[in-house]
PDB file of C-alpha atoms (C1' of nucleotides) in Angstrom:
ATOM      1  CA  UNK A 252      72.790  84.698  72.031  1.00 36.00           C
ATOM      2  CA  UNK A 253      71.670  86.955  69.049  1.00 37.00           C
ATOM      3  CA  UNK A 254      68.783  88.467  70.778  1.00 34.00           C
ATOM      4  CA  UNK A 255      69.839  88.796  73.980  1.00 37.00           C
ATOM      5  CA  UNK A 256      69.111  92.392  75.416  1.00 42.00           C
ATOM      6  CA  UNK A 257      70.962  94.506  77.045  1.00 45.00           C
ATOM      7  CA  UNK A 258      72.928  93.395  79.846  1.00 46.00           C
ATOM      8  CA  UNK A 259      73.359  95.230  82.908  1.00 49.00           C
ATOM      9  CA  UNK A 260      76.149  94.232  86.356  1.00 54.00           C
ATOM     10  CA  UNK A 261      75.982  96.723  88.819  1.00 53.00           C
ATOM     11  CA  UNK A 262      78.685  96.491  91.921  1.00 51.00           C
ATOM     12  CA  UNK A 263      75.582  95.781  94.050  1.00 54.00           C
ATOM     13  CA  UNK A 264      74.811  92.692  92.312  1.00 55.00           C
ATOM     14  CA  UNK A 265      78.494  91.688  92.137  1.00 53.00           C
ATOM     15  CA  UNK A 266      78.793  92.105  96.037  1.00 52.00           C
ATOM     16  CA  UNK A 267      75.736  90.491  96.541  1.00 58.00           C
ATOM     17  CA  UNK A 268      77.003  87.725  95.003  1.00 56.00           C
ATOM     18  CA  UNK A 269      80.425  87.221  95.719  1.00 54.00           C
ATOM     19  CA  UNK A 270      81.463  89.083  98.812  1.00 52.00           C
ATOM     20  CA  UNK A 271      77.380  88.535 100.879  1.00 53.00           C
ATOM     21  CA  UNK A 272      74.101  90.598 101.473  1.00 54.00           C
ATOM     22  CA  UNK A 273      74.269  93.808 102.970  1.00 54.00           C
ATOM     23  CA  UNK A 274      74.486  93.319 106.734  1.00 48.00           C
ATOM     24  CA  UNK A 275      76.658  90.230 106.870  1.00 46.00           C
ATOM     25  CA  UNK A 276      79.556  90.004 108.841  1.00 43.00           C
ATOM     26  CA  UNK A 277      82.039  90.598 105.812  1.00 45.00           C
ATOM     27  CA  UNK A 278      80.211  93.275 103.672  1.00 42.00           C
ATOM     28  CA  UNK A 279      80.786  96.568 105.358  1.00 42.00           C
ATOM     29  CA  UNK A 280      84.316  96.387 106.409  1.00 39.00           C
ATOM     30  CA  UNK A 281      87.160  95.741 103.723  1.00 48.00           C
ATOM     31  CA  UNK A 282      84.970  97.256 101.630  1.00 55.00           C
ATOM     32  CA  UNK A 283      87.737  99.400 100.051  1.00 60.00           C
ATOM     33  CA  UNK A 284      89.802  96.281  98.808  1.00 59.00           C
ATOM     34  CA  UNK A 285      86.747  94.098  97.815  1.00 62.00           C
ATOM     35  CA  UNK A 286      85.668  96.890  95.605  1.00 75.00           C
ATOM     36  CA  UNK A 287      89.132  96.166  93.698  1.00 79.00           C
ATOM     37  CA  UNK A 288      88.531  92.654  93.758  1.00 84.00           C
ATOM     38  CA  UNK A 289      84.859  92.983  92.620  1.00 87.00           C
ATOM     39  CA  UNK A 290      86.294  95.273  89.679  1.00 89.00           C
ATOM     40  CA  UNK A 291      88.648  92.165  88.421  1.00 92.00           C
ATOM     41  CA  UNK A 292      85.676  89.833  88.438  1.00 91.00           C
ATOM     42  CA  UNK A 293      83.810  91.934  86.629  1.00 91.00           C
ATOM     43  CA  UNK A 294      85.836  92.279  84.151  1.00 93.00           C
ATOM     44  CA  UNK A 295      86.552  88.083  83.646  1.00 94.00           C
ATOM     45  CA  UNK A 296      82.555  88.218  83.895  1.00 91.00           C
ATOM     46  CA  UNK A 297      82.579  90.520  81.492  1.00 92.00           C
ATOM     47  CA  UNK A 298      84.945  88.747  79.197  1.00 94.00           C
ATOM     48  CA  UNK A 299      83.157  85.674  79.423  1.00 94.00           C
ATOM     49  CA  UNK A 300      80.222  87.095  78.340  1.00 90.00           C
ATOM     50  CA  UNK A 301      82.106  88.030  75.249  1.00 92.00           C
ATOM     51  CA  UNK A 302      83.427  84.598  74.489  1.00 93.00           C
ATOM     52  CA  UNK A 303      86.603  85.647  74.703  1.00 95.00           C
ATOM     53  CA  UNK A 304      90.360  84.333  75.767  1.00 97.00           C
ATOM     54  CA  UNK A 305      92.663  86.372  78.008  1.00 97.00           C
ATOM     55  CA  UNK A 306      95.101  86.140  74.972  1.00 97.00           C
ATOM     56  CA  UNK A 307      91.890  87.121  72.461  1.00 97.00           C
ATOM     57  CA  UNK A 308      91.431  90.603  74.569  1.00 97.00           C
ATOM     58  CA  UNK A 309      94.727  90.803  75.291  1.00 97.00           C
ATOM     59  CA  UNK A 310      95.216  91.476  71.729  1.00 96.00           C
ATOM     60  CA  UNK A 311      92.222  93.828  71.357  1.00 96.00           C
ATOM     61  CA  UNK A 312      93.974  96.142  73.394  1.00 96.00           C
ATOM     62  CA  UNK A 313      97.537  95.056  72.868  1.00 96.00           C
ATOM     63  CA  UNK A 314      98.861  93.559  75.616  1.00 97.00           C
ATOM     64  CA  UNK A 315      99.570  90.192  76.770  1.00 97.00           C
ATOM     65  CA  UNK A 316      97.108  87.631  78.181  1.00 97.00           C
ATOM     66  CA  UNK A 317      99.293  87.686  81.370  1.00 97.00           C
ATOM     67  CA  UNK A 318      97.962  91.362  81.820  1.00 97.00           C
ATOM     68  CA  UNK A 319      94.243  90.423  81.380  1.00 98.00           C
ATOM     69  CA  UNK A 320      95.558  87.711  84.418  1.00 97.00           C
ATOM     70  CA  UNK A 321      96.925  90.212  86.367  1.00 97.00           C
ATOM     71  CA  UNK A 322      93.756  93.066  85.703  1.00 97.00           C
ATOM     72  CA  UNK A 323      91.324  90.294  86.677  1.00 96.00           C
ATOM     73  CA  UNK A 324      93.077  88.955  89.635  1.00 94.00           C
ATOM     74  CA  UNK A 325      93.401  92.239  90.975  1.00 90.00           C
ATOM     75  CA  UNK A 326      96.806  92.140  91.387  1.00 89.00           C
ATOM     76  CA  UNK A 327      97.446  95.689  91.672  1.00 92.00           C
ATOM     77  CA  UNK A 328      95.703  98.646  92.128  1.00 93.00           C
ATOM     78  CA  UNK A 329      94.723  99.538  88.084  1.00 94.00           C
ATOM     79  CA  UNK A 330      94.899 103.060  86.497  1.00 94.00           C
ATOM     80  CA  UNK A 331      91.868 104.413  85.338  1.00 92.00           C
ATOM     81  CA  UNK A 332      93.314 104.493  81.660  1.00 92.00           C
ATOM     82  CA  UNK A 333      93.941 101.153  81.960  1.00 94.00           C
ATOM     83  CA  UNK A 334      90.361  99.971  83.152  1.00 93.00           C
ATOM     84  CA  UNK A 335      88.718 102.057  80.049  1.00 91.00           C
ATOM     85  CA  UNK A 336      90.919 100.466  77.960  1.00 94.00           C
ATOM     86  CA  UNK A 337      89.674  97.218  78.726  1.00 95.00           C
ATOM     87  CA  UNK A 338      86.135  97.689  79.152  1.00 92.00           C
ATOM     88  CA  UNK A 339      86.252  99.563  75.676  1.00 92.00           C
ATOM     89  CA  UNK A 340      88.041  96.266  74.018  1.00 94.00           C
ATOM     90  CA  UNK A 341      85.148  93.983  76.014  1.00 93.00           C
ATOM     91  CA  UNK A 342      82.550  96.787  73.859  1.00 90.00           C
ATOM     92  CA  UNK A 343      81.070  97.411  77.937  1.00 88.00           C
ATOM     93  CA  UNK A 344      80.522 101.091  78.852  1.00 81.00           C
ATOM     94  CA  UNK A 345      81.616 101.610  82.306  1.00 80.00           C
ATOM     95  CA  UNK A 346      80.556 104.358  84.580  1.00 76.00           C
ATOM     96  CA  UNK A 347      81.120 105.904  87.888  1.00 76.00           C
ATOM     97  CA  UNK A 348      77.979 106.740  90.140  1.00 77.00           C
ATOM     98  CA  UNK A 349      78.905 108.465  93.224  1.00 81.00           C
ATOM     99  CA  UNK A 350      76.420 108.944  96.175  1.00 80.00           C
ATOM    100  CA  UNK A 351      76.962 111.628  98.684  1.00 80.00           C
ATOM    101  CA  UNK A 352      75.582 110.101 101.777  1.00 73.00           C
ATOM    102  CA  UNK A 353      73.648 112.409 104.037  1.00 65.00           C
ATOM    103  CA  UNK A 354      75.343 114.054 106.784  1.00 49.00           C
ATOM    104  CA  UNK A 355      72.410 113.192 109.333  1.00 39.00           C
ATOM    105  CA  UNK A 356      72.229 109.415 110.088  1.00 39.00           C
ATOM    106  CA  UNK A 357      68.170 108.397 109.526  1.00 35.00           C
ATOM    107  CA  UNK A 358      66.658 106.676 112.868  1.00 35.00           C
ATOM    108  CA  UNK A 359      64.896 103.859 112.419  1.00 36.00           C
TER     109      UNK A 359
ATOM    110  CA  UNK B 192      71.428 121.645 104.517  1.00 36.00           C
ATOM    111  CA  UNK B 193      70.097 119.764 107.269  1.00 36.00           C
ATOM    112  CA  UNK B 194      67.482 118.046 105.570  1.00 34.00           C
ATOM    113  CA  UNK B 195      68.822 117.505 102.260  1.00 37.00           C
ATOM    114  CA  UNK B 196      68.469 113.743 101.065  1.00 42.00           C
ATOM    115  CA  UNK B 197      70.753 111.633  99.303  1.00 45.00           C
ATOM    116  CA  UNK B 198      72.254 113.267  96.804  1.00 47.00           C
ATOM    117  CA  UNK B 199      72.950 111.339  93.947  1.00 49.00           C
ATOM    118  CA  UNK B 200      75.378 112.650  90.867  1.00 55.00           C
ATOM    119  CA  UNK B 201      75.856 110.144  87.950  1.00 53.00           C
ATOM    120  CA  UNK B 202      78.389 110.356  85.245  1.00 52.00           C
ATOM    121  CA  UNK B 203      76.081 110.485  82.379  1.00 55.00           C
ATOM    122  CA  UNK B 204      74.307 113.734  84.229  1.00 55.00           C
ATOM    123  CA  UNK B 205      78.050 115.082  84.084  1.00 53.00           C
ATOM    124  CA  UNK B 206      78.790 114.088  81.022  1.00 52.00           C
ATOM    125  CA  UNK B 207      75.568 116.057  80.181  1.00 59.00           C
ATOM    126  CA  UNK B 208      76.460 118.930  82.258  1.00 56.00           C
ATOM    127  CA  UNK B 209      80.328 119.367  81.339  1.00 55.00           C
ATOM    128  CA  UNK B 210      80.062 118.043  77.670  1.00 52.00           C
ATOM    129  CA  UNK B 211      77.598 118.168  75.935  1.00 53.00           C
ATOM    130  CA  UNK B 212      74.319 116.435  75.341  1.00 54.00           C
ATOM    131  CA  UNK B 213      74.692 112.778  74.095  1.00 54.00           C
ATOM    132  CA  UNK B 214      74.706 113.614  69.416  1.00 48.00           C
ATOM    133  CA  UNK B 215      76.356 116.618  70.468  1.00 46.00           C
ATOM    134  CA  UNK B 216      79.759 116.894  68.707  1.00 43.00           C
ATOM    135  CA  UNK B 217      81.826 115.935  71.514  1.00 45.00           C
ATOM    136  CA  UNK B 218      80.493 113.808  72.965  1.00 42.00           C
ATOM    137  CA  UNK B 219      81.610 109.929  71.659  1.00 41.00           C
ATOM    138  CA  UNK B 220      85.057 110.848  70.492  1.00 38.00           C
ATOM    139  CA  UNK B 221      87.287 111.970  73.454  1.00 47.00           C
ATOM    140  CA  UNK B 222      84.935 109.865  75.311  1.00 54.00           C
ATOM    141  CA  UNK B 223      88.421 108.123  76.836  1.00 59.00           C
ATOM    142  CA  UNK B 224      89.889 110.927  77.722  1.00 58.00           C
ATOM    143  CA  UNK B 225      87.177 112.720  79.223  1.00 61.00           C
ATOM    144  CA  UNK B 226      85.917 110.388  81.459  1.00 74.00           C
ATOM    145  CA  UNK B 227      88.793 110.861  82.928  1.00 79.00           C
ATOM    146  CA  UNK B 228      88.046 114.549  83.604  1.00 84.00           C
ATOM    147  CA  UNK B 229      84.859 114.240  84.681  1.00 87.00           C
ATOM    148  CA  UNK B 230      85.843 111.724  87.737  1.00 89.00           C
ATOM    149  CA  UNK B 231      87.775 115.061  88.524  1.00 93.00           C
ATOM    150  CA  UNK B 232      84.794 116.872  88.409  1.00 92.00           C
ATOM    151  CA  UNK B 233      83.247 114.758  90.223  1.00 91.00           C
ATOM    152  CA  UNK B 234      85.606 114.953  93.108  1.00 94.00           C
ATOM    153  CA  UNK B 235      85.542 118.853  93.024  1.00 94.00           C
ATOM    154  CA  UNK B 236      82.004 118.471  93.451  1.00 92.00           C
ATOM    155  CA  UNK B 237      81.634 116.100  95.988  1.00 92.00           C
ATOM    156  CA  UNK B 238      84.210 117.954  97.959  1.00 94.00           C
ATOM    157  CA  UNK B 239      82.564 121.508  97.245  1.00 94.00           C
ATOM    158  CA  UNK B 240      78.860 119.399  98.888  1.00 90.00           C
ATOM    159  CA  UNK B 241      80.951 118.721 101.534  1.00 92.00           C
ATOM    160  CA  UNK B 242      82.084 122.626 101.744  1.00 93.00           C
ATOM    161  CA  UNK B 243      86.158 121.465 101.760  1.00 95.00           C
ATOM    162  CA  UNK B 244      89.003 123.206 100.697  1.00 96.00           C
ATOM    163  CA  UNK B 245      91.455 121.242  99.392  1.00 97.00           C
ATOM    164  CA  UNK B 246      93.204 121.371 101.958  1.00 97.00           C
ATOM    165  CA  UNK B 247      91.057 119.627 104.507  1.00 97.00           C
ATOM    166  CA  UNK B 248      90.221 117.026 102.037  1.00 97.00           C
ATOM    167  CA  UNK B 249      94.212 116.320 101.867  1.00 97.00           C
ATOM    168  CA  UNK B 250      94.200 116.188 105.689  1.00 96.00           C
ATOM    169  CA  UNK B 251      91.902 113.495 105.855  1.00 96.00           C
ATOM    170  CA  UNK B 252      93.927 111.540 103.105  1.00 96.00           C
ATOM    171  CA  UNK B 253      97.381 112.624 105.013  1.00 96.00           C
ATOM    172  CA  UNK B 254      98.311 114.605 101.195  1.00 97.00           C
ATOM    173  CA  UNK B 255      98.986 117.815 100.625  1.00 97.00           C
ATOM    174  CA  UNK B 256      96.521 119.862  98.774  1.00 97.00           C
ATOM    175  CA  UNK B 257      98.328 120.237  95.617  1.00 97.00           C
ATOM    176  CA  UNK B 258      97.341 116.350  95.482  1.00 97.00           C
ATOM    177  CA  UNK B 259      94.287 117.257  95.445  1.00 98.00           C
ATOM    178  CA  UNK B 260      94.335 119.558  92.942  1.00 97.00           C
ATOM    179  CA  UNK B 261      96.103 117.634  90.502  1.00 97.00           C
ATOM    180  CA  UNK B 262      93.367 114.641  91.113  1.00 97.00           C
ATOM    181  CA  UNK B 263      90.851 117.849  90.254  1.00 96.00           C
ATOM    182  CA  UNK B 264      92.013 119.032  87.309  1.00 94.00           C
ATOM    183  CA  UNK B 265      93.138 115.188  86.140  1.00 90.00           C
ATOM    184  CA  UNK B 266      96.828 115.546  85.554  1.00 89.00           C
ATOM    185  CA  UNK B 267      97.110 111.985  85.307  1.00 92.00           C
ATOM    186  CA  UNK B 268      95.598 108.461  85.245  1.00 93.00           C
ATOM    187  CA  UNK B 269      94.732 107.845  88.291  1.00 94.00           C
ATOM    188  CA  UNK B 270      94.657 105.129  90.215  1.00 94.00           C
ATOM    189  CA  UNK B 271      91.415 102.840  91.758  1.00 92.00           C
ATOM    190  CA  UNK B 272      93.122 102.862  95.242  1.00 92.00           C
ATOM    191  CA  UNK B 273      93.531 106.774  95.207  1.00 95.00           C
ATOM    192  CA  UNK B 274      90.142 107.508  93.839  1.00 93.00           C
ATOM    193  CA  UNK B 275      88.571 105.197  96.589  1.00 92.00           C
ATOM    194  CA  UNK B 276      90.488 106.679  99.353  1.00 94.00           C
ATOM    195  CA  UNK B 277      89.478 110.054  98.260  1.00 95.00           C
ATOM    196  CA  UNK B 278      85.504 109.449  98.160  1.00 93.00           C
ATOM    197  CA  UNK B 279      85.573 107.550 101.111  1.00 92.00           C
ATOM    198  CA  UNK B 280      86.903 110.855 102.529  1.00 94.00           C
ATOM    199  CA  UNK B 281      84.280 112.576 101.286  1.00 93.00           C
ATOM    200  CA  UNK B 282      81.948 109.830 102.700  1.00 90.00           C
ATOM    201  CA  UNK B 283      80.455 108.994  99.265  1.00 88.00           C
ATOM    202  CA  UNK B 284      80.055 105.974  98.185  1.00 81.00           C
ATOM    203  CA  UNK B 285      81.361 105.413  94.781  1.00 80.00           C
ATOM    204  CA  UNK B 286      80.815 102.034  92.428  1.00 75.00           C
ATOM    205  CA  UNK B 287      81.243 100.914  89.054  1.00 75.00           C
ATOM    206  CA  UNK B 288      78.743 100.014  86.598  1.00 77.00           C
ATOM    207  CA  UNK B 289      79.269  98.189  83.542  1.00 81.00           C
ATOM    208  CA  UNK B 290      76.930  98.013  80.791  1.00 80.00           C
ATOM    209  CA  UNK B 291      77.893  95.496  77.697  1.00 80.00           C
ATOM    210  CA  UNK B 292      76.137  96.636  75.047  1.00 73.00           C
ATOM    211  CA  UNK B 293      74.228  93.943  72.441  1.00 65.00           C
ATOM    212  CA  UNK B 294      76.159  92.469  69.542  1.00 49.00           C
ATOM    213  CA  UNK B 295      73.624  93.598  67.000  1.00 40.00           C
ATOM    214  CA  UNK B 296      72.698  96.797  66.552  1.00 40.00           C
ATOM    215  CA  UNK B 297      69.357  97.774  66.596  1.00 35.00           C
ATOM    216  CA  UNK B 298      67.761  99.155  63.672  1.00 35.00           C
ATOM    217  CA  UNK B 299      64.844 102.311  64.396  1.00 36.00           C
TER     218      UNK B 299
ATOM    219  C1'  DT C1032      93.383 147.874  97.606  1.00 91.24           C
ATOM    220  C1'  DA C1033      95.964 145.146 100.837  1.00 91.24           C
ATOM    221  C1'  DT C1034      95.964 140.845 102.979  1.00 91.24           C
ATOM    222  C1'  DA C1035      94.800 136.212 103.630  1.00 91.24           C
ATOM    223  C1'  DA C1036      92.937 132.024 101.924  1.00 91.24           C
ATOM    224  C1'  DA C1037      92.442 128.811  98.328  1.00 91.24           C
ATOM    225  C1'  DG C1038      94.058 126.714  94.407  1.00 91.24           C
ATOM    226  C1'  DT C1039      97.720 125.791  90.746  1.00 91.24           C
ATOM    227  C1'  DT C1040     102.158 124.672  88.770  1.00 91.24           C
ATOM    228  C1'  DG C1041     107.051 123.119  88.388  1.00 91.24           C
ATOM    229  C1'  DC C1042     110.504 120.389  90.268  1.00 91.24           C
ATOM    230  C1'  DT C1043     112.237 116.351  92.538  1.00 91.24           C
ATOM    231  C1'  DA C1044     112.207 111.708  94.481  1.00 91.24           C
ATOM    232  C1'  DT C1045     109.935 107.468  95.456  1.00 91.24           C
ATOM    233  C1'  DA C1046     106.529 103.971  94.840  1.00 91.24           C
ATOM    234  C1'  DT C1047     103.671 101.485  91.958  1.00 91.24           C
ATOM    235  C1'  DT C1048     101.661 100.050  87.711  1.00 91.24           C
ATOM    236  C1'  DT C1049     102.280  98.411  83.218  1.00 91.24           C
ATOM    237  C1'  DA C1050     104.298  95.170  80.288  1.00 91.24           C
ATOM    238  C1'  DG C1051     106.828  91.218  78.080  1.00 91.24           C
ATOM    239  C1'  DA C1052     108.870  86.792  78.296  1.00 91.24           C
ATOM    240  C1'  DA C1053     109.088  82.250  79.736  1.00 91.24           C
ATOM    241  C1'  DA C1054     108.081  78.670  82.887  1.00 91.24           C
ATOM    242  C1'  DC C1055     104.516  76.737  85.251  1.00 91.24           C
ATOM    243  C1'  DT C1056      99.645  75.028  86.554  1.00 91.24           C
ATOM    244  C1'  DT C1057      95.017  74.259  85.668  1.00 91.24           C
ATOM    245  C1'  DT C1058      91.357  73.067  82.672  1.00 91.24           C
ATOM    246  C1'  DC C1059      89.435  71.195  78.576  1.00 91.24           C
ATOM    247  C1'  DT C1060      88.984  67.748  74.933  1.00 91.24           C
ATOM    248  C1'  DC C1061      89.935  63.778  72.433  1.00 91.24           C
TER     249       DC C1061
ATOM    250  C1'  DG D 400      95.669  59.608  80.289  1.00 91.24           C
ATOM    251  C1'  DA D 401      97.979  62.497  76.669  1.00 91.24           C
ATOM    252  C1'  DG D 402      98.004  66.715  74.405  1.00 91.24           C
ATOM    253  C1'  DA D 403      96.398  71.242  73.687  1.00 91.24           C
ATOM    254  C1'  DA D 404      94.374  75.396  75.235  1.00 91.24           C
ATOM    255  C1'  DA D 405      93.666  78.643  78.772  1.00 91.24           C
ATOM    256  C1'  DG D 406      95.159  80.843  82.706  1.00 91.24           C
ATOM    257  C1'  DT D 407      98.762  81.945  86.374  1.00 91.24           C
ATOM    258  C1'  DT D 408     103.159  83.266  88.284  1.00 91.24           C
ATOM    259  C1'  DT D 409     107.853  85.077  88.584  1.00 91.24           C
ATOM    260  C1'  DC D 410     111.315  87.963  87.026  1.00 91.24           C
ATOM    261  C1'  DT D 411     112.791  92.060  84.834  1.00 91.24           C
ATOM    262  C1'  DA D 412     112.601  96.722  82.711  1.00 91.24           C
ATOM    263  C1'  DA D 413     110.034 100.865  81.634  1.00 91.24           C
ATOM    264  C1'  DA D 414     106.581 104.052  82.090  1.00 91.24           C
ATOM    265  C1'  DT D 415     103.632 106.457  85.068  1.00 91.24           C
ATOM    266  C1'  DA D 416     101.348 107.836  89.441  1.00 91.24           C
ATOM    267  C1'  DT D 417     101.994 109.493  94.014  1.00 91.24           C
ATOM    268  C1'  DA D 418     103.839 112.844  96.959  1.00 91.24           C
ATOM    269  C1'  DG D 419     106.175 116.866  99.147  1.00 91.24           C
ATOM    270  C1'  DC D 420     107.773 121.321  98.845  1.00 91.24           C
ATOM    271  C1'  DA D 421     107.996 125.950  97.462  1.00 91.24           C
ATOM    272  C1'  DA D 422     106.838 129.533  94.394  1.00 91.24           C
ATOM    273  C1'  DC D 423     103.202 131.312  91.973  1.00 91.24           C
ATOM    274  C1'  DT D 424      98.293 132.777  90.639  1.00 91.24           C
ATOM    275  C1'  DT D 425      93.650 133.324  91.547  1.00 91.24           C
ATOM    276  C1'  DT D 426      89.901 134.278  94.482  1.00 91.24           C
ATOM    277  C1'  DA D 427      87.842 136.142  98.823  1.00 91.24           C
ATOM    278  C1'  DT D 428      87.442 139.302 102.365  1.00 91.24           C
ATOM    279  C1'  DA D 429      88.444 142.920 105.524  1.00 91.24           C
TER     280       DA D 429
END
DNA sequence: TATAAAGTTGCTATATTTAGAAACTTTCTC
DNA sequence: GAGAAAGTTTCTAAATATAGCAACTTTATA
């Protein structure tokens, strides 16, 4: 625990894991509410790797543990503020990487 | 144009770009805050790559172009669902990466 | 410099998120 | 299995985001 280094979740490895490989059935399609889903988990993963209680980081940031539910569940689509706020609480620094995808499709 | 390859914009090379170098000033405080602005940034430039008014990029949502502008320029919090629907417009491909950084600081 | 195009800003209304509180369910631990 | 701890759900209120529209400002272009 004390000299672990530092640990890195990408989306990738998130949807690898819980929605399938790239070119299964499930993984291209609903991508736009998995990526909501996948944001809850990692956030729980996140938490867990911290040790902590909803109620614990619920009280970091000053809410109740019924929010840190709700955030991890996905219940809703969360505010950006909000999301920060949480990851900044869980000591995680979260970025956005956005790839432009070529206009020309490659052939094989 | 044609035969440009992926194009690949992170938020620390915008954070770079727009703020400041990392032991710059400005850079940790307002960190909240500005990430914030720089997704906005990052949607002006993604749309800009994809040579779109506003206006076009709101078509393709179904919003009016003021929306757009106000996502721009970051007038508010906004939401995981609306940024997703915008860079999916844009055909970019947008994920989250969370880094948690070690409990114990290392010394140099 | 006119004119058009692109982008911004204020105002309004509606929809949605945030949040707390309390009851409930699941999971752990003895 | 009983009790406690952790997590979930439902209900409600409030704050905030989304959105359109129209007027305005800035930027291009003829």
């Amino acid at each position: 625990m004390a000299t672990k280094e530092m640990r890195r979740t990408t989306l990738s490895e998130m949807k690898d894991r819980y929605i399938g490989q790239v070119g299964t059935p499930d993984r291209d399609s609903y991508e736009y509410e998995l990526k909501m889903e996948v944001l809850g988990k990692m956030i729980k993963s996140a938490r867990k790797e911290r040790n902590m209680t909803q109620e614990q980081l619920g009280k970091l940031i000053g809410v109740q543990k019924s929010q840190i539910s709700k955030l991890e569940s996905s219940a809703n689509s969360a505010t950006i503020d909000t999301i920060m706020k949480v990851f900044k609480a869980l000591k995680a620094d979260i970025n956005f990487h956005v790839k432009l995808e070529d206009d020309f499709v490659k052939l094989a």
